[in-house]
Tab-separated table of C-alpha atoms and ligand atoms in Angstrom:
chain	number	residue	atom	x	y	z
A	1	MET	CA	119.190	94.934	114.567
A	2	LYS	CA	118.926	95.352	110.721
A	3	LEU	CA	116.266	93.422	108.924
A	4	CYS	CA	117.755	91.666	105.881
A	5	ASP	CA	116.515	88.919	103.584
A	6	LEU	CA	118.475	86.121	101.979
A	7	TYR	CA	119.274	88.285	98.933
A	8	GLY	CA	120.967	90.846	101.048
A	9	ARG	CA	118.179	93.418	100.738
A	10	GLN	CA	117.710	95.566	103.815
A	11	ILE	CA	114.195	96.275	104.909
A	12	ASN	CA	113.666	99.902	106.082
A	13	TYR	CA	110.195	100.727	104.757
A	14	LEU	CA	106.822	99.494	106.201
A	15	ARG	CA	103.573	99.986	104.323
A	16	ILE	CA	100.604	99.727	106.598
A	17	SER	CA	97.093	99.127	105.349
A	18	LEU	CA	94.833	100.866	107.764
A	19	THR	CA	91.616	99.424	106.261
A	20	ASP	CA	90.381	97.270	103.491
A	21	ARG	CA	87.358	99.613	102.987
A	22	CYS	CA	87.274	102.117	100.133
A	23	ASN	CA	84.694	104.506	98.738
A	24	PHE	CA	86.070	103.958	95.221
A	25	ASN	CA	85.983	100.784	93.128
A	26	CYS	CA	88.888	101.313	90.702
A	27	ILE	CA	89.007	98.920	87.771
A	28	TYR	CA	92.694	98.246	88.234
A	29	CYS	CA	92.480	97.568	91.977
A	30	ARG	CA	89.299	95.946	92.971
A	31	SER	CA	88.165	92.522	91.843
A	32	ASN	CA	84.444	91.774	92.044
A	33	GLY	CA	83.387	90.014	95.158
A	34	VAL	CA	86.129	91.041	97.493
A	35	GLU	CA	85.042	90.049	100.973
A	36	PHE	CA	85.560	92.670	103.688
A	37	LEU	CA	87.477	91.814	106.843
A	38	LYS	CA	85.461	91.384	110.058
A	39	ARG	CA	85.712	94.324	112.441
A	40	GLU	CA	87.229	92.211	115.185
A	41	ASP	CA	90.016	90.942	112.854
A	42	ILE	CA	91.242	94.459	111.999
A	43	LEU	CA	94.153	95.760	114.002
A	44	THR	CA	93.227	98.377	116.562
A	45	LEU	CA	94.829	101.876	116.358
A	46	GLU	CA	96.920	100.942	119.429
A	47	GLU	CA	98.151	97.734	117.768
A	48	ILE	CA	99.083	99.583	114.577
A	49	GLU	CA	100.988	102.126	116.626
A	50	PHE	CA	102.689	99.472	118.648
A	51	LEU	CA	103.773	97.524	115.461
A	52	ALA	CA	105.099	100.674	113.768
A	53	SER	CA	107.114	101.634	116.863
A	54	PHE	CA	108.256	98.014	117.244
A	55	PHE	CA	109.670	97.892	113.667
A	56	HIS	CA	111.152	101.346	114.130
A	57	GLU	CA	112.861	100.637	117.465
A	58	LYS	CA	113.858	96.922	116.995
A	59	PHE	CA	114.664	96.858	113.275
A	60	GLY	CA	115.480	100.515	112.351
A	61	ILE	CA	112.461	100.921	110.016
A	62	GLU	CA	112.546	104.618	109.164
A	63	LYS	CA	109.707	105.154	106.875
A	64	VAL	CA	106.017	104.162	107.190
A	65	ARG	CA	103.379	104.616	104.505
A	66	LEU	CA	99.697	104.496	105.485
A	67	THR	CA	97.532	103.176	102.837
A	68	GLY	CA	94.517	100.911	102.278
A	69	GLY	CA	91.820	100.620	100.956
A	70	GLU	CA	91.325	104.314	101.500
A	71	PRO	CA	93.339	105.285	104.564
A	72	PHE	CA	91.201	108.347	105.401
A	73	MET	CA	88.246	105.993	105.813
A	74	ARG	CA	89.867	104.690	109.024
A	75	ARG	CA	88.484	106.639	111.997
A	76	GLY	CA	91.300	107.801	114.267
A	77	ILE	CA	93.919	108.107	111.461
A	78	GLU	CA	95.000	111.560	112.928
A	79	ARG	CA	96.160	110.041	116.184
A	80	VAL	CA	98.101	107.317	114.314
A	81	ILE	CA	99.900	110.021	112.219
A	82	LYS	CA	100.523	112.159	115.317
A	83	ASN	CA	101.941	109.339	117.384
A	84	LEU	CA	104.168	107.993	114.677
A	85	ALA	CA	105.474	111.418	113.663
A	86	GLU	CA	106.257	112.142	117.334
A	87	LYS	CA	108.348	108.914	117.359
A	88	ASN	CA	110.496	110.415	114.508
A	89	LEU	CA	109.126	108.018	111.921
A	90	LYS	CA	108.866	109.502	108.437
A	91	VAL	CA	105.188	109.237	107.706
A	92	LYS	CA	103.689	109.104	104.264
A	93	ILE	CA	100.270	108.425	102.979
A	94	THR	CA	98.677	107.253	99.692
A	95	THR	CA	95.134	108.401	99.130
A	96	ASN	CA	92.491	108.638	96.475
A	97	GLY	CA	92.130	112.341	97.424
A	98	PHE	CA	88.450	112.274	98.095
A	99	PHE	CA	88.824	113.356	101.750
A	100	LEU	CA	92.065	115.258	101.295
A	101	SER	CA	90.755	118.787	101.762
A	102	LYS	CA	89.459	117.810	105.167
A	103	PHE	CA	92.870	116.585	106.382
A	104	SER	CA	95.350	118.755	104.450
A	105	LYS	CA	96.039	121.323	107.236
A	106	PHE	CA	96.722	118.531	109.600
A	107	LEU	CA	99.033	116.686	107.048
A	108	SER	CA	100.918	119.840	106.472
A	109	GLU	CA	101.450	120.400	110.213
A	110	TYR	CA	102.962	116.922	110.538
A	111	GLU	CA	104.930	117.117	107.361
A	112	VAL	CA	103.301	113.952	106.021
A	113	GLY	CA	104.311	113.191	102.381
A	114	VAL	CA	101.134	112.592	100.424
A	115	ASN	CA	100.729	110.604	97.189
A	116	VAL	CA	97.349	111.342	95.686
A	117	SER	CA	96.042	109.115	92.958
A	118	LEU	CA	94.786	110.908	89.881
A	119	ASP	CA	94.309	109.066	86.549
A	120	THR	CA	92.161	111.444	84.629
A	121	LEU	CA	91.099	115.082	84.295
A	122	ASP	CA	87.757	114.217	82.798
A	123	PRO	CA	84.969	113.772	85.447
A	124	LYS	CA	83.028	111.247	83.362
A	125	LYS	CA	86.163	109.143	82.876
A	126	PHE	CA	86.869	109.541	86.562
A	127	LYS	CA	83.609	107.853	87.329
A	128	LYS	CA	84.338	105.108	84.746
A	129	ILE	CA	87.666	104.291	86.361
A	130	SER	CA	86.856	104.733	90.020
A	131	GLY	CA	83.161	103.976	90.098
A	132	LEU	CA	82.373	107.208	91.976
A	133	ASP	CA	81.398	110.617	90.830
A	134	GLY	CA	84.129	112.184	92.937
A	135	PHE	CA	86.223	114.255	90.588
A	136	SER	CA	85.515	117.648	92.046
A	137	GLU	CA	86.200	116.450	95.589
A	138	VAL	CA	89.580	115.180	94.519
A	139	MET	CA	90.377	118.485	92.639
A	140	GLU	CA	89.360	120.357	95.739
A	141	GLY	CA	91.590	118.180	97.827
A	142	ILE	CA	94.615	118.674	95.575
A	143	ASP	CA	94.080	122.528	95.461
A	144	LYS	CA	93.684	122.667	99.231
A	145	ALA	CA	96.763	120.475	99.806
A	146	ILE	CA	98.893	122.721	97.548
A	147	ASN	CA	97.580	125.863	99.390
A	148	ASP	CA	98.382	124.315	102.709
A	149	CYS	CA	101.935	123.440	101.502
A	150	VAL	CA	101.457	119.595	101.804
A	151	LYS	CA	104.341	117.651	100.294
A	152	LEU	CA	102.377	116.263	97.418
A	153	LYS	CA	103.000	113.796	94.521
A	154	ILE	CA	100.539	112.484	91.977
A	155	ASN	CA	100.273	108.827	91.118
A	156	SER	CA	98.702	107.897	87.770
A	157	VAL	CA	97.852	104.454	86.432
A	158	ILE	CA	97.571	104.547	82.715
A	159	LEU	CA	95.165	102.190	81.043
A	160	ARG	CA	95.159	101.559	77.345
A	161	GLY	CA	92.124	102.961	75.574
A	162	VAL	CA	90.856	104.592	78.771
A	163	ASN	CA	93.161	107.386	79.832
A	164	ASP	CA	96.296	106.995	77.545
A	165	ASP	CA	95.121	110.041	75.605
A	166	GLU	CA	95.624	112.107	78.782
A	167	ILE	CA	99.256	111.401	79.494
A	168	LEU	CA	100.382	114.840	78.331
A	169	ASP	CA	97.501	116.593	80.038
A	170	LEU	CA	98.356	114.917	83.299
A	171	VAL	CA	102.038	116.026	82.942
A	172	ASP	CA	100.767	119.603	82.209
A	173	PHE	CA	98.494	119.422	85.209
A	174	ALA	CA	101.345	118.366	87.548
A	175	TRP	CA	103.810	120.902	85.975
A	176	ALA	CA	101.304	123.816	86.441
A	177	ARG	CA	101.117	122.953	90.163
A	178	ASN	CA	104.819	122.264	90.559
A	179	VAL	CA	104.101	118.717	91.699
A	180	GLU	CA	105.916	115.501	90.782
A	181	ILE	CA	103.915	112.997	88.755
A	182	ARG	CA	104.507	109.250	88.815
A	183	PHE	CA	103.216	106.924	86.237
A	184	ILE	CA	102.638	103.485	87.739
A	185	GLU	CA	102.534	100.546	85.350
A	186	PHE	CA	99.262	98.567	85.754
A	187	MET	CA	100.077	95.444	87.662
A	188	PRO	CA	98.179	92.191	87.097
A	189	PHE	CA	95.778	92.441	89.971
A	190	THR	CA	92.360	92.372	88.126
A	191	GLU	CA	90.846	90.429	85.264
A	192	VAL	CA	91.120	93.449	82.874
A	193	TRP	CA	94.909	93.581	83.060
A	194	ASN	CA	95.568	92.100	79.589
A	195	ALA	CA	93.184	94.459	77.873
A	196	TYR	CA	94.347	97.653	79.537
A	197	PHE	CA	98.139	97.189	80.209
A	198	ILE	CA	100.413	99.766	78.760
A	199	SER	CA	104.195	99.878	79.212
A	200	GLU	CA	106.483	102.581	80.617
A	201	ASP	CA	108.156	102.817	77.086
A	202	GLU	CA	104.824	103.597	75.491
A	203	ILE	CA	103.950	106.189	78.190
A	204	LYS	CA	107.398	107.744	77.812
A	205	ALA	CA	107.128	107.929	74.023
A	206	LYS	CA	103.801	109.867	74.394
A	207	ILE	CA	105.557	112.332	76.711
A	208	GLN	CA	108.483	112.646	74.276
A	209	GLU	CA	106.085	113.786	71.532
A	210	LYS	CA	105.983	117.163	73.439
A	211	PHE	CA	108.887	117.172	75.955
A	212	LYS	CA	112.549	116.258	76.020
A	213	ILE	CA	113.053	114.161	79.169
A	214	GLU	CA	116.306	113.338	80.886
A	215	PHE	CA	117.022	110.692	83.501
A	216	LEU	CA	117.751	112.222	86.868
A	217	GLU	CA	117.844	109.596	89.619
A	218	PHE	CA	116.371	106.374	91.092
A	219	LYS	CA	114.183	107.240	94.093
A	220	GLY	CA	112.917	104.195	95.939
A	221	THR	CA	111.186	102.182	93.288
A	222	ALA	CA	110.693	105.072	90.884
A	223	SER	CA	113.063	106.231	88.095
A	224	ILE	CA	112.773	109.952	87.942
A	225	TYR	CA	113.136	112.080	84.880
A	226	THR	CA	113.085	115.797	84.305
A	227	SER	CA	111.349	117.399	81.348
A	228	ASP	CA	112.797	120.415	79.500
A	229	ASN	CA	110.128	122.604	81.110
A	230	GLY	CA	111.176	121.506	84.554
A	231	CYS	CA	108.554	118.854	85.484
A	232	ARG	CA	109.591	115.864	87.563
A	233	ILE	CA	108.228	112.710	85.987
A	234	GLY	CA	108.596	109.320	87.673
A	235	PHE	CA	107.967	105.832	86.356
A	236	ILE	CA	107.254	102.933	88.566
A	237	SER	CA	107.384	99.958	86.185
A	238	THR	CA	107.016	96.675	88.029
A	239	VAL	CA	106.120	94.773	84.955
A	240	THR	CA	108.543	95.908	82.277
A	241	LYS	CA	111.409	97.136	84.456
A	242	PRO	CA	111.132	95.312	87.772
A	243	PHE	CA	113.187	96.834	90.572
A	244	CYS	CA	112.881	93.883	92.934
A	245	ASN	CA	116.583	93.860	93.641
A	246	LEU	CA	116.146	97.242	95.197
A	247	CYS	CA	113.027	96.363	97.286
A	248	SER	CA	113.299	97.536	100.843
A	249	ARG	CA	109.627	97.146	101.793
A	250	LEU	CA	107.431	95.057	103.950
A	251	ARG	CA	103.618	95.175	104.051
A	252	LEU	CA	101.234	94.931	106.962
A	253	THR	CA	97.708	94.205	106.176
A	254	ALA	CA	94.717	95.713	108.056
A	255	ASP	CA	94.122	92.368	109.781
A	256	GLY	CA	97.775	92.075	110.983
A	257	ARG	CA	99.513	89.866	108.429
A	258	LEU	CA	102.966	90.492	107.062
A	259	VAL	CA	103.249	90.360	103.276
A	260	LEU	CA	106.848	90.168	102.012
A	261	CYS	CA	106.123	90.860	98.336
A	262	ILE	CA	103.082	92.310	96.616
A	263	PHE	CA	102.995	89.210	94.322
A	264	ASP	CA	103.566	86.672	97.095
A	265	LYS	CA	101.018	83.905	97.605
A	266	ILE	CA	101.592	83.665	101.347
A	267	SER	CA	101.038	86.040	104.210
A	268	TYR	CA	102.367	85.725	107.793
A	269	PRO	CA	99.931	86.507	110.664
A	270	ILE	CA	101.592	88.519	113.507
A	271	LYS	CA	98.410	89.628	115.249
A	272	GLU	CA	98.594	86.483	117.312
A	273	PHE	CA	101.749	87.870	118.971
A	274	LEU	CA	99.614	90.824	120.199
A	275	ARG	CA	96.571	89.077	121.553
A	276	PRO	CA	95.575	88.348	124.226
A	277	TYR	CA	98.767	90.113	125.358
A	278	VAL	CA	101.938	91.276	123.658
A	279	ARG	CA	104.796	88.733	123.355
A	280	GLU	CA	107.625	90.906	122.096
A	281	ASN	CA	110.405	88.419	122.139
A	282	GLU	CA	108.504	85.856	120.125
A	283	LEU	CA	107.403	88.553	117.723
A	284	PHE	CA	111.003	89.694	117.260
A	285	GLU	CA	112.116	86.147	116.459
A	286	PHE	CA	109.199	85.554	114.113
A	287	VAL	CA	109.806	88.717	112.071
A	288	LEU	CA	113.532	88.041	111.772
A	289	GLU	CA	112.845	84.489	110.571
A	290	THR	CA	109.989	85.538	108.327
A	291	VAL	CA	111.716	88.336	106.475
A	292	ARG	CA	114.463	85.849	105.388
A	293	LYS	CA	111.750	84.229	103.247
A	294	LYS	CA	111.144	87.398	101.167
A	295	PRO	CA	110.764	86.155	97.564
A	296	LYS	CA	112.939	87.449	94.773
A	297	GLY	CA	110.059	89.385	93.532
A	298	PHE	CA	107.968	89.933	90.366
A	299	VAL	CA	110.542	87.934	88.338
A	300	GLU	CA	109.500	84.900	90.393
A	301	PHE	CA	105.808	85.332	89.696
A	302	ALA	CA	105.733	86.918	86.256
A	303	GLY	CA	102.985	85.660	84.053
A	304	GLU	CA	100.599	84.944	86.976
A	305	LYS	CA	97.808	87.100	88.220
A	306	ALA	CA	98.553	88.291	91.776
A	307	LYS	CA	96.923	86.258	94.532
A	308	PHE	CA	95.997	88.894	97.005
A	309	GLU	CA	93.627	91.796	96.236
A	310	MET	CA	95.433	95.052	95.803
A	311	ILE	CA	92.780	96.713	97.940
A	312	LYS	CA	93.901	94.550	100.861
A	313	LEU	CA	97.643	95.040	100.210
A	314	GLY	CA	97.758	98.822	99.930
A	315	GLY	CA	99.527	99.238	96.572
B	401	SAM	N1	93.070	104.234	98.095
B	401	SAM	C1	94.356	104.833	98.024
B	401	SAM	C2	94.717	105.298	96.620
B	401	SAM	O1	93.976	104.910	95.702
B	401	SAM	O2	95.623	106.025	96.467
B	401	SAM	C3	95.484	103.969	98.575
B	401	SAM	C4	95.416	102.493	98.196
B	401	SAM	S1	95.769	102.141	96.428
B	401	SAM	C5	95.721	100.426	96.498
B	401	SAM	C6	97.491	102.650	96.348
B	401	SAM	C7	98.005	102.839	94.964
B	401	SAM	O3	97.978	101.667	94.274
B	401	SAM	C8	97.223	103.930	94.215
B	401	SAM	O4	98.073	104.912	93.746
B	401	SAM	C9	96.627	103.060	93.063
B	401	SAM	O5	96.521	103.905	91.906
B	401	SAM	C10	97.681	101.971	92.901
B	401	SAM	N2	97.165	100.763	92.281
B	401	SAM	C11	95.986	100.065	92.615
B	401	SAM	N3	95.874	99.016	91.894
B	401	SAM	C12	96.965	98.969	91.067
B	401	SAM	C13	97.355	98.100	90.019
B	401	SAM	N4	96.658	97.003	89.696
B	401	SAM	N5	98.518	98.377	89.354
B	401	SAM	C14	99.241	99.478	89.675
B	401	SAM	N6	98.907	100.327	90.653
B	401	SAM	C15	97.777	100.105	91.285
B	402	SF4	FE1	90.201	102.276	96.505
B	402	SF4	FE2	92.696	103.127	96.060
B	402	SF4	FE3	91.907	100.695	95.216
B	402	SF4	FE4	90.990	102.820	93.969
B	402	SF4	S1	93.093	102.221	94.089
B	402	SF4	S2	89.689	101.067	94.760
B	402	SF4	S3	90.817	104.328	95.629
B	402	SF4	S4	92.080	101.372	97.358
């Protein structure tokens, strides 16, 4: 059975937040005073694996992205990756890179696509953005992943007056390592959004000061360009160029709630269909019915600050 919403969008991509914990405290992600989930409310590894397989087998979900919080802070992540990959799901992960060197061999073995977040090449600025003195660990992780032939992409959130002077350096960094870089527009999740937001057009203009770039393709939610020196540069611009009509994703929070749109104000608990025992038929009907309520997207909520914390939604 295909999962479709009322706007005819087919859902084939599930983003799973493994944890709401993170060792970073990024200024664009984390609001002050976020309350952590209680341990007993968090889905067990078995429940996560069951749900991923359920969406795969019942609804033809092909791609799963593990995220968080910081997904490598979830103990047992290796067995989740192994079990999902063995079920022929395409497994991807988004990470802050701090623990990447430890896992990169394993990720390469299971052909996991990895998006590593990197917003600056300056260790001091790194601490200012992320709250942690972790630049060298992230660099080590990226180097190791490249050596281990991990399928890697870089995600950068550019913030006005913070790292907008590093756009070309970040492109050079990615080019030198033959890695695609994606500039993600800062979405309104924290109080500082107004002060720091910078648009795709401004980022692009900076890049065009040095490179000619040409549109290549849409890939998922990213528009991909190539530069005249052969770098793949993507833009994910939810704010100025929303792609909601192409959205094929569904989110599962660490405590087992479905979120239909990153800007939605409502979430739909599905853990209750798993505890104290699994009720597959009821879950099936609930998911079918719930997905029909997927909002149009950012266009519907524009101008409002998002309700959920990014750290709980998984980006
Ligand atoms: N901790 C991991 C990481 O940082 O990559 C995974 C979770 S994080 C929420 C996923 C992605 O969302 C990261 O690439 C991060 O840069 C991005 N992100 C977080 N807050 C954002 C915001 N307000 N606007 C745009 N992207 C954001
Ligand atoms: Fe943590 Fe990632 Fe959010 Fe930064 S963006 S606080 S690394 S979850």
